[in-house]
Amino acid sequence: MAKPSNTIQPPAIPDILQKAREDFPILKRTVNGKPLVYLDNGASTQKPQAVIDVLNRYYSNENSNIHRGVHLLSVEATSAYEEARHTITDFIGANDDSEIIFTRGTTESVNLVAHSFVEPQIQAGDEILITHMEHHANIVPWQLLCERTGAILKVAPIDENGALDLEAFKNLLSEKTKLASFVHVSNAIGVINPVAEMIAAAKEKGVPTLLDAAQSIQHMPLNVKELDCDFLAFSGHKIFAPTGIGVLYGKRALLDEMRPYQGGGDMISTVSFEGTTFKEPPSRFEAGTPHIAGAIGLKAAIDYLQSIGLETIARYEEELLKYATVQLRAIDGLRIIGNPAKRAGAISFVMENAHSHDVGTILDTEGVAIRSGHHCCEPLMKRLGVSATTRASFSFYNNHTDVDTLVSALKKVSILFE
Ligand code: C6P
């Protein structure tokens, strides 16, 4: 069958994004003697100099524990940490800072909701609803919960293009559903879910929702009040901030009713051997010394992102993904996996005769970093009839030259494995 044409104009790069690329020192390095082409942003994004500088400044000038000391360093570190929380409140449109809990990342945020919100109220025979395209972080915590409680995990189906069956999702919501937890943008195939409709349908049935925004928060503007989700989770390292820091947003009324996730320092009001009382949210859910530098780095990353503007980023990335999709489709032996109507962040594909790990290794020799494997989405891979894919995942600092380098490296793979 003739391959589709690859005639498409490269997207124009807005000046602000052209300049922003210069802010990422790592993008100037070489890999295997070739300029780095970083297309593994779904796994983790690179860090701008502004974030690196803030971390350096924090450790050089303010490093201290928070909420504990009366000395100046502790006061400064505490106020920087709490300012970071406030930045996130504004960034996602939460009502106030008490709705923002710092976690280690999306995974921990989901586990926190499972332990502290769902588990105390779920009974054998009750249900948790997810979709077939979830990351393992939004599958396994629910399986473990079901094992502990006798609850049942329900899975909304998707079609062969990777699109959610919205009607089936709606039909699976019932009075037994204690939570609907679903991904906004699939990390593995880039499909954008109709989350506004999913949340509205859940609300209609009185079902609380948790939105996994790990792969959307860095690509499009998000507002929790407009979405009206009950919980939202994301990871700092996928939004240009350090690893080990993430966020769980929760509506204050729900957080108030929730039991602690972990016990320890800083989350208590009083402790005696007879019993302990707990602080109000968010402190109740932040036991022990948190990742202070991580939170401060996350604030710097969000400030940086907002100085560019997520609308600009979303518009440009959409064009870049279109350009990449057309170019990739024209490569002999390459098949894109998942063809959603709306895509963000990632394109996944397989190559005839070549395992995705071999593709990844060959691309690496050309300086191109992509991810290969099941992308922590084994059920999704199985549904789409593959065991693994090669995934190119994009950020605003990628440009059409990156895509062209990927494409020419893939043409070499195609010839090699003919
Ligand atoms: N996806 C990827 O390469 P953590 O590991 O907690 O920061 O994020 C987990 C997670 C949850 N949901 C989605 C949609 C995700 O994409 C991820 C992380 C990475 O796709 C690493 S597996």
Coordinates of N, CA, C and O and ligand atoms in Angstrom, one line a residue, residues 40 42-44 104-108 135 137-138 183 185-188 212 214-215 235 237-238 371 375-376 391, ligand 1:
D40 N 11.8 12.4 25.1 CA 11.3 11.5 26.2 C 10.7 12.4 27.3 O 10.8 12.1 28.5
G42 N 7.6 12.7 28.1 CA 6.5 12.0 28.9 C 7.1 11.3 30.1 O 6.4 11.2 31.1
A43 N 8.3 10.9 30.0 CA 9.0 10.2 31.1 C 9.4 11.2 32.1 O 9.2 11.1 33.3
S44 N 10.1 12.3 31.7 CA 10.5 13.4 32.5 C 10.9 14.6 31.6 O 11.6 14.3 30.6
R104 N 5.0 12.9 46.7 CA 6.2 12.6 45.9 C 5.9 12.7 44.4 O 6.9 12.7 43.6
G105 N 4.7 12.6 44.0 CA 4.4 12.6 42.6 C 3.0 12.0 42.4 O 2.2 11.7 43.4
T106 N 2.6 11.8 41.2 CA 1.3 11.3 40.8 C 1.0 10.0 41.5 O -0.1 9.8 42.1
T107 N 2.0 9.1 41.5 CA 1.8 7.8 42.1 C 1.4 7.9 43.6 O 0.4 7.3 44.0
E108 N 2.1 8.7 44.3 CA 1.8 8.9 45.7 C 0.4 9.6 45.9 O -0.3 9.2 46.8
H135 N -2.4 4.4 33.3 CA -1.0 4.1 33.7 C -1.1 3.2 34.9 O -2.1 3.2 35.7
A137 N 0.0 3.4 37.6 CA -0.1 4.2 38.9 C -1.6 4.4 39.2 O -2.0 4.7 40.3
N138 N -2.5 4.2 38.2 CA -3.9 4.4 38.4 C -4.7 3.1 38.2 O -5.8 3.1 37.9
V183 N -7.4 9.1 33.5 CA -6.3 9.9 33.0 C -6.8 11.0 32.1 O -7.8 10.8 31.3
V185 N -4.6 12.8 29.8 CA -4.0 12.5 28.5 C -3.2 11.2 28.7 O -2.4 11.1 29.7
S186 N -3.4 10.3 27.8 CA -2.6 9.0 27.9 C -1.2 9.2 27.7 O -0.7 9.8 26.7
N187 N -0.3 8.7 28.6 CA 1.1 8.8 28.5 C 1.6 8.0 27.3 O 2.6 8.3 26.7
A188 N 0.9 6.9 27.0 CA 1.4 5.9 26.1 C 1.0 6.3 24.6 O 1.9 6.1 23.7
D212 N -6.1 12.1 36.8 CA -4.6 12.0 36.6 C -4.1 12.9 35.5 O -4.3 12.7 34.4
A214 N -1.0 13.9 35.1 CA 0.4 13.8 34.9 C 0.9 14.2 33.5 O 2.0 14.8 33.3
Q215 N 0.1 13.9 32.5 CA 0.5 14.2 31.1 C -0.3 15.3 30.5 O -0.2 15.5 29.3
S235 N 2.8 15.3 38.7 CA 4.2 15.1 39.2 C 5.0 16.3 38.7 O 4.9 16.8 37.6
H237 N 8.2 16.5 38.2 CA 9.3 16.3 37.2 C 8.8 16.3 35.8 O 9.6 16.4 34.8
K238 N 7.5 16.1 35.6 CA 7.0 16.2 34.2 C 6.6 17.6 33.8 O 6.1 17.8 32.7
R371 N 11.3 6.8 24.4 CA 11.1 5.6 25.3 C 10.5 4.5 24.5 O 9.7 4.7 23.6
H375 N 5.4 1.3 28.5 CA 5.1 2.6 29.1 C 4.2 2.6 30.3 O 3.4 3.4 30.6
C376 N 4.4 1.5 31.1 CA 3.6 1.3 32.3 C 2.1 1.2 32.0 O 1.3 1.7 32.8
R391 N 7.9 5.4 21.7 CA 7.1 6.6 21.9 C 8.0 7.9 21.8 O 9.0 8.0 22.5
Ligands
C6P1 N1 4.6 8.2 33.3 C1 6.1 7.8 31.4 O1 7.1 7.6 30.8 P1 5.2 9.3 38.7 O2 6.1 8.2 38.4 O3 4.5 9.2 40.0 O4 5.8 10.7 38.5 O5 4.0 9.3 37.6 C2 3.2 8.2 37.3 C3 2.3 8.4 36.2 C4 1.0 8.5 36.4 N2 0.1 8.7 35.4 C5 0.6 9.0 34.1 C6 -0.4 9.3 33.1 C7 1.9 8.9 33.9 O6 2.3 9.2 32.6 C8 2.8 8.6 34.9 C9 4.3 8.5 34.6 C10 6.0 8.1 32.8 O7 5.0 7.7 30.7 C11 6.9 7.2 33.6 S1 6.2 5.5 33.7

